[in-house]
mmCIF file of C-alpha atoms and ligand atoms in Angstrom:
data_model
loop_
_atom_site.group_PDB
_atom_site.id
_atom_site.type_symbol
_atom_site.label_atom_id
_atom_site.label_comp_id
_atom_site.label_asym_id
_atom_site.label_seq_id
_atom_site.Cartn_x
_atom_site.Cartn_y
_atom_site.Cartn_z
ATOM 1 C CA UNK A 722 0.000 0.000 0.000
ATOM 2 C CA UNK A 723 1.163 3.015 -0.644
ATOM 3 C CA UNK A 724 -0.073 5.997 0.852
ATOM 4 C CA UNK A 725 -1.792 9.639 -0.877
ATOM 5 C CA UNK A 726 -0.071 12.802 -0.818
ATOM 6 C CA UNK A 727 -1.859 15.413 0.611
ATOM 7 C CA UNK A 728 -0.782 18.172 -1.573
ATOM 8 C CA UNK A 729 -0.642 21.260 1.190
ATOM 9 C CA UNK A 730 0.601 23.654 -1.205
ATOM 10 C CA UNK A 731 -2.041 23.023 -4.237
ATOM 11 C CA UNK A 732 -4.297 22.838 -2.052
ATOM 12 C CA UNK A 733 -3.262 26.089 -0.777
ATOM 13 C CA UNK A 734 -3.253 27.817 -4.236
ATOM 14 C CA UNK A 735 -6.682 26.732 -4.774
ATOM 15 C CA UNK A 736 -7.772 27.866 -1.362
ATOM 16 C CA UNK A 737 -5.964 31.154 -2.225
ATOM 17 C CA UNK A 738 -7.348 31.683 -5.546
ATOM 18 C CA UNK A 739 -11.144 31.817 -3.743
ATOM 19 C CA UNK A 740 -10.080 34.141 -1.090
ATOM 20 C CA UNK A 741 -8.950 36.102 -4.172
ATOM 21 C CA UNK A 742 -12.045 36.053 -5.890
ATOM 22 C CA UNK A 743 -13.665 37.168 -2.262
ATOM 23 C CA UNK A 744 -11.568 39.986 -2.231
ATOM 24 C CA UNK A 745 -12.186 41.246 -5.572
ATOM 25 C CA UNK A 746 -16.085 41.172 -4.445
ATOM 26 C CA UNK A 747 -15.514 42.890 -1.035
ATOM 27 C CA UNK A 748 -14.009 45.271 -3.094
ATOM 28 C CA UNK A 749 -16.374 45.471 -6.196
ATOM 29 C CA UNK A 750 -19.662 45.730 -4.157
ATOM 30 C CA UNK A 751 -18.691 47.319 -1.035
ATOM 31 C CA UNK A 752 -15.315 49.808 -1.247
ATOM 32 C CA UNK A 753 -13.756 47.722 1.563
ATOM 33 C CA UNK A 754 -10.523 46.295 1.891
ATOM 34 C CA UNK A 755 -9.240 43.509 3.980
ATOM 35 C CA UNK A 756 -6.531 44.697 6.019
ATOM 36 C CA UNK A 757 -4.182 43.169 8.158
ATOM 37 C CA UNK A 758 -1.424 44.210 10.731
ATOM 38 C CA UNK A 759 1.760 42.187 11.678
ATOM 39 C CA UNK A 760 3.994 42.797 14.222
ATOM 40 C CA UNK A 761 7.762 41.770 15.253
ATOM 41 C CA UNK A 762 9.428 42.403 18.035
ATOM 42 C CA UNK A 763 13.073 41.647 17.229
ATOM 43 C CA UNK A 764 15.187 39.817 14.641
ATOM 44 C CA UNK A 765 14.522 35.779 14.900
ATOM 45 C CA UNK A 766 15.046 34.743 11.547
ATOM 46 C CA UNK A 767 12.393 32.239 11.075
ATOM 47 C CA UNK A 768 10.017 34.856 12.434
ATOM 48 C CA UNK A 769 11.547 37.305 10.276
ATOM 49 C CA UNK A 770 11.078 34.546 7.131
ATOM 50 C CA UNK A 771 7.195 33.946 8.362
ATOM 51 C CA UNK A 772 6.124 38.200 9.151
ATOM 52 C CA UNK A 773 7.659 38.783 5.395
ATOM 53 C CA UNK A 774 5.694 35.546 3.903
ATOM 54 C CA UNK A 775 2.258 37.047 5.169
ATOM 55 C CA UNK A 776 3.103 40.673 4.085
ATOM 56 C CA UNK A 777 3.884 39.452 0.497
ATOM 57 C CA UNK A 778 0.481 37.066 0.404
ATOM 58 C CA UNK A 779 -1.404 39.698 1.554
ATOM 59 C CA UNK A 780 -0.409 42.037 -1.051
ATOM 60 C CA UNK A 781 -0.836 39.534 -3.462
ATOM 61 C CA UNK A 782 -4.250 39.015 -2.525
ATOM 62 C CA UNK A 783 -4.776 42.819 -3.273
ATOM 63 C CA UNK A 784 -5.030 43.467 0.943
ATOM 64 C CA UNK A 785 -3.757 46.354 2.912
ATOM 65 C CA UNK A 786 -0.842 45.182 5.034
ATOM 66 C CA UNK A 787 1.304 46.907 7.228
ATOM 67 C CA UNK A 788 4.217 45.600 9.129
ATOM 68 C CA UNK A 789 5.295 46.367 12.006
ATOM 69 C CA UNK A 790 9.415 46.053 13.187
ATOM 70 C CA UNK A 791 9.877 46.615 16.834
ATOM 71 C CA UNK A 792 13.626 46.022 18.235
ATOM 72 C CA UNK A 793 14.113 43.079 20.584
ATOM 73 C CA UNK A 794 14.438 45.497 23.528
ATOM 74 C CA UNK A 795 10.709 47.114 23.262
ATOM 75 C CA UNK A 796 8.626 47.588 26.455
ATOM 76 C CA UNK A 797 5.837 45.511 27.482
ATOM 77 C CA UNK A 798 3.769 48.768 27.621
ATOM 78 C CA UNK A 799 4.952 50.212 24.107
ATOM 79 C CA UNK A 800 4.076 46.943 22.399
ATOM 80 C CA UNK A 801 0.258 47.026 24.079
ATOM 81 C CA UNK A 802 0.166 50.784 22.828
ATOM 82 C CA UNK A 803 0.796 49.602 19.559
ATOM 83 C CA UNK A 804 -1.972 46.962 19.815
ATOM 84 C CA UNK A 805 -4.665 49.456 20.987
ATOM 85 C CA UNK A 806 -3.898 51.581 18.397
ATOM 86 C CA UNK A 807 -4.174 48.657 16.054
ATOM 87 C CA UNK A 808 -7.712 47.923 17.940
ATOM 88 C CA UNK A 809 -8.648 51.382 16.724
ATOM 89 C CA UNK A 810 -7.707 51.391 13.491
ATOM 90 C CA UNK A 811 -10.707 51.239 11.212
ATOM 91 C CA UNK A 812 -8.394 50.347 7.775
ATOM 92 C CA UNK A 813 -7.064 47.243 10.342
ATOM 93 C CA UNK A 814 -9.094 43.991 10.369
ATOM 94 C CA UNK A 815 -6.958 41.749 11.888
ATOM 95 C CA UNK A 816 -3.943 41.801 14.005
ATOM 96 C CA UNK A 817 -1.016 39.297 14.564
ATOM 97 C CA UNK A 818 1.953 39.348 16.522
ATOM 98 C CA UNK A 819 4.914 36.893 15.502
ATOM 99 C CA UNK A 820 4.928 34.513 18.331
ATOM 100 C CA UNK A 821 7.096 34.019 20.729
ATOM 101 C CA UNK A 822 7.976 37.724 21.817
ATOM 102 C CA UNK A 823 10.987 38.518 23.584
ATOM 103 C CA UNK A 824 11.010 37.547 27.634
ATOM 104 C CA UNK A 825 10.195 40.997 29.261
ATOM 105 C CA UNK A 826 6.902 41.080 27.320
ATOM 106 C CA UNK A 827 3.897 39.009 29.336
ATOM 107 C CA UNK A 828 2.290 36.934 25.900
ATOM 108 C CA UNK A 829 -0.817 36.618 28.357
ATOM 109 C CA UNK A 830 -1.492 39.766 28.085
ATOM 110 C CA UNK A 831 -0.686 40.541 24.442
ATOM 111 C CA UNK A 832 -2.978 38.025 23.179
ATOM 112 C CA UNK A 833 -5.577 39.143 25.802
ATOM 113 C CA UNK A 834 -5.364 43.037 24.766
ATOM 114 C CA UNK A 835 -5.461 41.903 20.786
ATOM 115 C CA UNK A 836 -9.197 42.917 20.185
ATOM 116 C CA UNK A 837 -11.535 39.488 19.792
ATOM 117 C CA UNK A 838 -12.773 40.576 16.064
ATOM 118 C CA UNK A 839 -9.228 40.883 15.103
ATOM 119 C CA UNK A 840 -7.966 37.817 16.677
ATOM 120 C CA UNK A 841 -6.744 36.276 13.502
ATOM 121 C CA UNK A 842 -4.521 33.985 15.224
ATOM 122 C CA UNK A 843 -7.398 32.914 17.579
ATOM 123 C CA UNK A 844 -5.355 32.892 20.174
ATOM 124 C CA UNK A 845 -7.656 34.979 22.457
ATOM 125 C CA UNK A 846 -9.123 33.386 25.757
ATOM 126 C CA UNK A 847 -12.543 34.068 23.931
ATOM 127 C CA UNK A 848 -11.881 32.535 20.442
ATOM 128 C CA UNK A 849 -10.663 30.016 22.394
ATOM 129 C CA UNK A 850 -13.916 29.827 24.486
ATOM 130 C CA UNK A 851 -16.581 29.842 21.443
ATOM 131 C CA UNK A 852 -14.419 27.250 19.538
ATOM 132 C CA UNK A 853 -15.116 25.197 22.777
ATOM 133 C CA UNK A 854 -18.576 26.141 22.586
ATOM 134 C CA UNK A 855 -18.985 25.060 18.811
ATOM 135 C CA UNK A 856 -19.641 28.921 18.238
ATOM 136 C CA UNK A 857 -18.624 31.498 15.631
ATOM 137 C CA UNK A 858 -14.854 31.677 16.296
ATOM 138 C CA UNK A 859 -11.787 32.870 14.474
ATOM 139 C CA UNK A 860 -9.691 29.891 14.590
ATOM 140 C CA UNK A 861 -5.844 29.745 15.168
ATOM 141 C CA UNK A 862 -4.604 29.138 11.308
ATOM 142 C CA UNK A 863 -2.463 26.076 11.451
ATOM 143 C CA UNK A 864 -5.401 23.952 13.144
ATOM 144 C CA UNK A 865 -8.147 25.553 10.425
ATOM 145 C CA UNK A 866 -5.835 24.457 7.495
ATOM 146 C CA UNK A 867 -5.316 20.851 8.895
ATOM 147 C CA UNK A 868 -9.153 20.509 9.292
ATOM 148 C CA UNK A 869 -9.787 22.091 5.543
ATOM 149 C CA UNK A 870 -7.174 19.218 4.478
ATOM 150 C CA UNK A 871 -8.953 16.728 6.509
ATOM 151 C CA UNK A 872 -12.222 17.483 5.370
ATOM 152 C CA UNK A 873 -11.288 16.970 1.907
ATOM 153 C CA UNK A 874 -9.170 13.589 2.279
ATOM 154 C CA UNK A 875 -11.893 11.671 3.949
ATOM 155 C CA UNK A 876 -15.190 13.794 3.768
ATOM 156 C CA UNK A 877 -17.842 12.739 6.809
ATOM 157 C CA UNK A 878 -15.507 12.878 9.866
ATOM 158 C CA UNK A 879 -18.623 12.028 11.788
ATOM 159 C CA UNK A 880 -17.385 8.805 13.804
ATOM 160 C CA UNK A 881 -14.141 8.345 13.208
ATOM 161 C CA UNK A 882 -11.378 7.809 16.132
ATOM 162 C CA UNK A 883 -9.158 10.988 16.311
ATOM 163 C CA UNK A 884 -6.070 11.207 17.621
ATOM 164 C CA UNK A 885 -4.139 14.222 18.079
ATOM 165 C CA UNK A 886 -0.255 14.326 19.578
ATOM 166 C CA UNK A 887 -0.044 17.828 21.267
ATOM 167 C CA UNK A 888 -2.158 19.754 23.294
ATOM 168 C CA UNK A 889 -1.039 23.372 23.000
ATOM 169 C CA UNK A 890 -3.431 26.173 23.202
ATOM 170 C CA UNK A 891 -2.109 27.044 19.382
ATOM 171 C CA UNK A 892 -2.337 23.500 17.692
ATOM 172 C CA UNK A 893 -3.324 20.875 19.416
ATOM 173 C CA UNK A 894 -5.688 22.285 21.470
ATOM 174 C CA UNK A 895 -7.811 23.728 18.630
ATOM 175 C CA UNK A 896 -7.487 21.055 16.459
ATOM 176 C CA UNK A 897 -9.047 18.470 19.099
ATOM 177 C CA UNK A 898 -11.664 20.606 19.556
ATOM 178 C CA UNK A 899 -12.284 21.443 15.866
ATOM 179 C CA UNK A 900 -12.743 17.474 15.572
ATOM 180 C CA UNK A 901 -14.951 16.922 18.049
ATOM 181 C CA UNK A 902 -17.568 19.848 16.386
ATOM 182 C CA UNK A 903 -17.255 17.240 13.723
ATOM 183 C CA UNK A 904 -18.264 14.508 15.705
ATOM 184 C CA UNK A 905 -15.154 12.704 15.897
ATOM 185 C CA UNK A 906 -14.246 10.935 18.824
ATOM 186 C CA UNK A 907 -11.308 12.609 20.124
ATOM 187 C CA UNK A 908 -8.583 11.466 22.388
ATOM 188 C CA UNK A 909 -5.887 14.160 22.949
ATOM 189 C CA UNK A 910 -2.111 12.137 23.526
ATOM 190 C CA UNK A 911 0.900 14.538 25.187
ATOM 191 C CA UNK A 912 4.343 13.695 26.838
ATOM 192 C CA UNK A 913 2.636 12.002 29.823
ATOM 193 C CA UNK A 914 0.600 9.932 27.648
ATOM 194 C CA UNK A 915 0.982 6.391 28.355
ATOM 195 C CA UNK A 916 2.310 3.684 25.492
ATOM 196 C CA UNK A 917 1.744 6.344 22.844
ATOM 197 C CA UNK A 918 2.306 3.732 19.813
ATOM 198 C CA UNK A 919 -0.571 1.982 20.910
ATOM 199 C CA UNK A 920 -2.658 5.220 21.381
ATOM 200 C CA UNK A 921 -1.493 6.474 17.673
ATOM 201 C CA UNK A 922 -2.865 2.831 16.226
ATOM 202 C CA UNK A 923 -6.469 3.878 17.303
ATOM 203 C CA UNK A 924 -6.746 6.821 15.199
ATOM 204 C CA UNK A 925 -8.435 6.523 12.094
ATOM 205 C CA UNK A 926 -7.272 10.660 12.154
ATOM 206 C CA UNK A 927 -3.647 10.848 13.474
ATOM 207 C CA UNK A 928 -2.649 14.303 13.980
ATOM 208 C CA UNK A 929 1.114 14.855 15.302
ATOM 209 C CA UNK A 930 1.901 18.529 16.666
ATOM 210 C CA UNK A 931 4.559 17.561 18.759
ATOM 211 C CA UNK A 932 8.251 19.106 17.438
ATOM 212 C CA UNK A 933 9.721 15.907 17.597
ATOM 213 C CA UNK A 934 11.974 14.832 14.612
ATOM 214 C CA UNK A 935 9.858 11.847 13.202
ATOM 215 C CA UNK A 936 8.974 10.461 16.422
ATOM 216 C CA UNK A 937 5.953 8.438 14.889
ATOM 217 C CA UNK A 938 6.923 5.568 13.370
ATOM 218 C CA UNK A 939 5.565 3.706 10.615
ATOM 219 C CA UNK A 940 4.008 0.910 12.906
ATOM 220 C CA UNK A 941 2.343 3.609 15.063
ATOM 221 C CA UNK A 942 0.184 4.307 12.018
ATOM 222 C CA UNK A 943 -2.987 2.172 11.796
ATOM 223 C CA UNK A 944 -3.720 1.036 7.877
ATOM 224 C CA UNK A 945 -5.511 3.245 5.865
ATOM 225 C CA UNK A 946 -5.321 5.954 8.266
ATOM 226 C CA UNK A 947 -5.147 9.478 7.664
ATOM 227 C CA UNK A 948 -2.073 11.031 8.724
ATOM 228 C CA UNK A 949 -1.947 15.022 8.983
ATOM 229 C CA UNK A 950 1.969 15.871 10.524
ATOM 230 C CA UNK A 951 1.927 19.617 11.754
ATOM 231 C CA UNK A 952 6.056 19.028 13.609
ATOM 232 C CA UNK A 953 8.717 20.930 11.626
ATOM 233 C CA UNK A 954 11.992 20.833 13.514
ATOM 234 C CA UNK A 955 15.148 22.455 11.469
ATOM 235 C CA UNK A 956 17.830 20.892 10.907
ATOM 236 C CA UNK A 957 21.125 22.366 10.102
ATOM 237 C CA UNK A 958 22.547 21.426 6.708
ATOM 238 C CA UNK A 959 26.216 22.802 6.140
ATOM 239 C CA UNK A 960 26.322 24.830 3.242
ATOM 240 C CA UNK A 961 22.592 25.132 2.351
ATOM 241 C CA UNK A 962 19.284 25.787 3.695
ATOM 242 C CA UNK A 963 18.525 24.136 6.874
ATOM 243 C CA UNK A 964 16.191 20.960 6.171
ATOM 244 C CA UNK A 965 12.543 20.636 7.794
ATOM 245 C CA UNK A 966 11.644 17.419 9.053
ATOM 246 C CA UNK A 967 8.009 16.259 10.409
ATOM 247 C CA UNK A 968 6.824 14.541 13.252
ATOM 248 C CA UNK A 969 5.970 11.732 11.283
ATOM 249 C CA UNK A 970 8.799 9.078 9.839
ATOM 250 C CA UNK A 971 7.269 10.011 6.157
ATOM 251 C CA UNK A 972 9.100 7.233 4.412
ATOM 252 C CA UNK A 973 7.776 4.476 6.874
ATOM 253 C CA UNK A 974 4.469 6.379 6.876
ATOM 254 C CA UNK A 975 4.023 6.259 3.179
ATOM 255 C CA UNK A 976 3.917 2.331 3.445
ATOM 256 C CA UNK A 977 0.768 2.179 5.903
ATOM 257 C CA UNK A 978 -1.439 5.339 5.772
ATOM 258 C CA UNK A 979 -4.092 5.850 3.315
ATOM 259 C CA UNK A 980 -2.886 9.171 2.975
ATOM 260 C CA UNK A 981 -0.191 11.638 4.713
ATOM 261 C CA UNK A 982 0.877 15.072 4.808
ATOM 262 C CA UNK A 983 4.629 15.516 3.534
ATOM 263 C CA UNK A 984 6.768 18.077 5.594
ATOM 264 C CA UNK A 985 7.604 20.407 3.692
ATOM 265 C CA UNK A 986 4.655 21.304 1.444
ATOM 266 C CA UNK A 987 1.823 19.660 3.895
ATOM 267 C CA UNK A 988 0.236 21.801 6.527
ATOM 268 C CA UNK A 989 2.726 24.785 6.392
ATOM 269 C CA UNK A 990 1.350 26.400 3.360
ATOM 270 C CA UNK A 991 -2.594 26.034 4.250
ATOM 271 C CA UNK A 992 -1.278 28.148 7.514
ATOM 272 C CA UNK A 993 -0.398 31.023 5.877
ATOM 273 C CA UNK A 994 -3.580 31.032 3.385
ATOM 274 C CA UNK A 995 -5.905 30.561 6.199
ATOM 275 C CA UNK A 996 -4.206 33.785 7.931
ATOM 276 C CA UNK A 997 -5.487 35.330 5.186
ATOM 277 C CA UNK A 998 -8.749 33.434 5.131
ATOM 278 C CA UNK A 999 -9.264 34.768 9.224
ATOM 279 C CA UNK A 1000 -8.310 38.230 7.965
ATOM 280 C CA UNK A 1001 -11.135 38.138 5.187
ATOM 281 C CA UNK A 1002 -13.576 36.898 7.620
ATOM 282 C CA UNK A 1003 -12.607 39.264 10.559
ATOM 283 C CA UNK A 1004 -13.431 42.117 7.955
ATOM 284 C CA UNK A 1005 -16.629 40.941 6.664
ATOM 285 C CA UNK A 1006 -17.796 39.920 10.355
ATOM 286 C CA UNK A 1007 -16.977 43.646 11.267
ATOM 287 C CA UNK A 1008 -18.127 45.256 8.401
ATOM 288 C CA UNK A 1009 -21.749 43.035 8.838
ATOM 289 C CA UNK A 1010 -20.775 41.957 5.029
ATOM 290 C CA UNK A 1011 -22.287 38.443 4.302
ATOM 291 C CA UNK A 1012 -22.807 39.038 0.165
ATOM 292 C CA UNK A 1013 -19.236 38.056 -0.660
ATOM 293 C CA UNK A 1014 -18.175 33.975 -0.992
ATOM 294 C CA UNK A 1015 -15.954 33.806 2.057
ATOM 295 C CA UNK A 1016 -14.537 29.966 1.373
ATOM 296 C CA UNK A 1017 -15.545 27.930 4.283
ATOM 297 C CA UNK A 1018 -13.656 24.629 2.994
ATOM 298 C CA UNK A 1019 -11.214 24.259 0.177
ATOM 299 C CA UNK A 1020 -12.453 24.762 -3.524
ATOM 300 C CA UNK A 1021 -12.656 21.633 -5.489
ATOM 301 C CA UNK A 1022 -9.935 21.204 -8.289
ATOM 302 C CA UNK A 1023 -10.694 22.554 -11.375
HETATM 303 P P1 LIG B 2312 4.493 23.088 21.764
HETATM 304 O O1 LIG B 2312 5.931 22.877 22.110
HETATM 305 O O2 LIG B 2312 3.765 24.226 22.356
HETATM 306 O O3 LIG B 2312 3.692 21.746 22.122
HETATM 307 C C1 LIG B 2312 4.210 20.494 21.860
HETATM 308 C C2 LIG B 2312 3.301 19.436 22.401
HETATM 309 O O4 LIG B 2312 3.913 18.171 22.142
HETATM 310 C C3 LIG B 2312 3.079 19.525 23.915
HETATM 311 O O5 LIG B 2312 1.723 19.370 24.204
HETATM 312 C C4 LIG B 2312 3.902 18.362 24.473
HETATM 313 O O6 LIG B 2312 3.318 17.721 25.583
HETATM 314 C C5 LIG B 2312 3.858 17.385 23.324
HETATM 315 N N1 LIG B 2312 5.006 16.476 23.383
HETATM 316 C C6 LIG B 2312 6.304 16.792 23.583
HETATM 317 N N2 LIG B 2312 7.059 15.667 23.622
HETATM 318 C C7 LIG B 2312 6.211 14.636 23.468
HETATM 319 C C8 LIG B 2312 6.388 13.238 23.458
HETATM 320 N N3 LIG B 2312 7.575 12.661 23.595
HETATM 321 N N4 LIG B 2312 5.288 12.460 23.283
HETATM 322 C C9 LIG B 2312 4.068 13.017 23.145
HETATM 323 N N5 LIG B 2312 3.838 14.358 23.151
HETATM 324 C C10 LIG B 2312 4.905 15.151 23.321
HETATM 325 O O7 LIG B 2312 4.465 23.130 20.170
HETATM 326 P P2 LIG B 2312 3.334 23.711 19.166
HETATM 327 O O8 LIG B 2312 2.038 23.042 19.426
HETATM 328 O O9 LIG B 2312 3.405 25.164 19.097
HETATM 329 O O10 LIG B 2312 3.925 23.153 17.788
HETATM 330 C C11 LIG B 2312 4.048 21.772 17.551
HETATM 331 C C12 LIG B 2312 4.886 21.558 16.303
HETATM 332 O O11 LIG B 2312 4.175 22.114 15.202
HETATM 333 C C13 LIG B 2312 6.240 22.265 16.304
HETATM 334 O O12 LIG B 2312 7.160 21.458 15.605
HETATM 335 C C14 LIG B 2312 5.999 23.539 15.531
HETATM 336 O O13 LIG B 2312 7.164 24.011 14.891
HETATM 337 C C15 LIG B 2312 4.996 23.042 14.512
HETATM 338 N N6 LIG B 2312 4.132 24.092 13.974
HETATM 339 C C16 LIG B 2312 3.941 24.078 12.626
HETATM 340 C C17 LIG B 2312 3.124 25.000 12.043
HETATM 341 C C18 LIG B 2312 2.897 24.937 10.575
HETATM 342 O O14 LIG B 2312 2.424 25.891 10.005
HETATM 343 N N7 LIG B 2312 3.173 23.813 9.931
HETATM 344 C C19 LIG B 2312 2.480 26.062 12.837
HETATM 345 C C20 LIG B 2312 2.655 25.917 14.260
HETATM 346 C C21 LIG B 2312 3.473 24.968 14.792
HETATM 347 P P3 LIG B 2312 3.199 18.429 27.058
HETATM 348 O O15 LIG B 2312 2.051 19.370 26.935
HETATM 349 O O16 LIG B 2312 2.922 17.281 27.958
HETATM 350 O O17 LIG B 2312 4.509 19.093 27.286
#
């Protein structure tokens, strides 16, 4: 057996090209333009890689973005200012701050003081709380792109046996709770969790957010399941780019899953389309705009 791709990136373009086409209508019918804020607070190259990424999608989705470079020394205080004024900025519709900020800098409260209608990280206590609640929610990114991906590898998730590896408020968290307003049944596995292979060979849904260079083998994987691997961990290649590796032993995975995300080119690239997806919704939810095709689940292929 061996295993589907799950194309992350095409399925990206295509999720892309509809929030586009939304766009163009926001624009077209109303005179409104998305627009979305990002903020760094010092000079972490892969932060620096990921702020720039955004900025360029959003500009080539014809949004207003505006970046924001703080030095690695800024206040606590100076970098809430610049949130509030954010919160009050009508041409702003959602606000993210690269993640993680330097140490004197309380994250609590940054996420906490990010207004809830621009929360397009969903990072808020309140997105959070209404994603429990199987409410209207903006949803942290990487968990909204691995459920789009989902949705379209096996359809109905109604019934199936979920299991995700990782339990942090930004992936695994989310994602858990994203399955369950699916009806999955949902069992949440983290570094306490007892004989994790066996707990992994449940899943008809195994979703790895971990960190963990290829920790989950090929006979954790139950056949046929579907295997959706969120880990990236770097690793240093003299002379070139450093290499990202999943959470999931891809080549071993390949031989048992029905189908599997690769690292790179699997989950990574829905993440930064579904920023853009949350920024589209945040504007249309605070504009009251509910004319325009906002893309609730990935376009079919043409
Ligand atoms: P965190 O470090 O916040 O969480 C990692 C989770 O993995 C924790 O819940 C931890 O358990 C659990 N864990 C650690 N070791 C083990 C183990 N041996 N067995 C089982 N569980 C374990 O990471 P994030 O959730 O922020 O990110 C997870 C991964 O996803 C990272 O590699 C990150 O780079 C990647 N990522 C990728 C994105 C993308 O766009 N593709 C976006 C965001 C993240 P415990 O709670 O018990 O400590």
């Amino acid at each position: 057996m061996t295993a589907a791709v799950i194309d992350g990136k095409e399925a990206a373009a295509r999720l892309k090209e509809g929030i586009a086409k939304a766009v163009g209508e926001l624009k077209s019918k109303h005179g409104i333009v998305p627009g979305l804020a990002t903020i760094l607070v010092g000079e972490d190259p892969p932060s620096q890689v990921y702020v720039a990424s955004k900025q360029k999608m959003a500009h080539a989705l014809g949004m207003h973005s505006v970046q924001h470079n703080l030095p690695a020394s800024t206040s606590e205080a100076d970098l809430l200012a610049l949130v509030r004024r954010l919160n009050d900025d009508p041409a702003i519709h959602g606000i993210l701050v690269q993640m993680p900020v330097p140490k004197q800098i309380d994250t609590f409260k940054v996420i906490t003081t990010t207004s809830v209608a621009k929360d397009v990280d969903g990072l808020h206590p309140e997105s959070a709380g209404r994603l429990l609640n199987g409410g209207e929610a903006l949803v942290s990114c990487t968990p909204l792109g691995c459920l789009m991906l989902l949705k379209e590898a096996v359809g109905d998730l109604t019934g199936k046996n979920a299991v995700v590896v990782g339990r942090s408020n930004l992936v695994g968290k989310p994602v858990a709770n994203l399955l369950l307003n699916e009806n999955c049944t949902v069992t949440i596995a983290h570094s306490k969790t007892k004989d994790l292979p066996a707990v992994c060979r449940s899943a008809d849904i195994l979703v790895a957010a971990v960190g963990r260079r290829e920790m989950i083998r090929g006979d954790w994987i139950k056949p046929g399941a579907v295997v959706i691997d969120v880990g990236i961990t770097r690793v240093p290649n003299p002379g070139g780019k450093d290499k990202l590796v999943g959470d999931v032993a891809y080549d071993e995975a390949v031989k048992v899953a029905g189908a599997v995300t690769p690292v790179p080119g699997g989950v990574g690239p829905m993440t930064i389309v579904c920023l853009m997806l949350n920024t589209l919704k945040a504007c249309c939810q605070q504009h009251g705009i509910s004319d325009v095709p906002v893309p609730t689940r990935l376009p079919p292929r043409a």
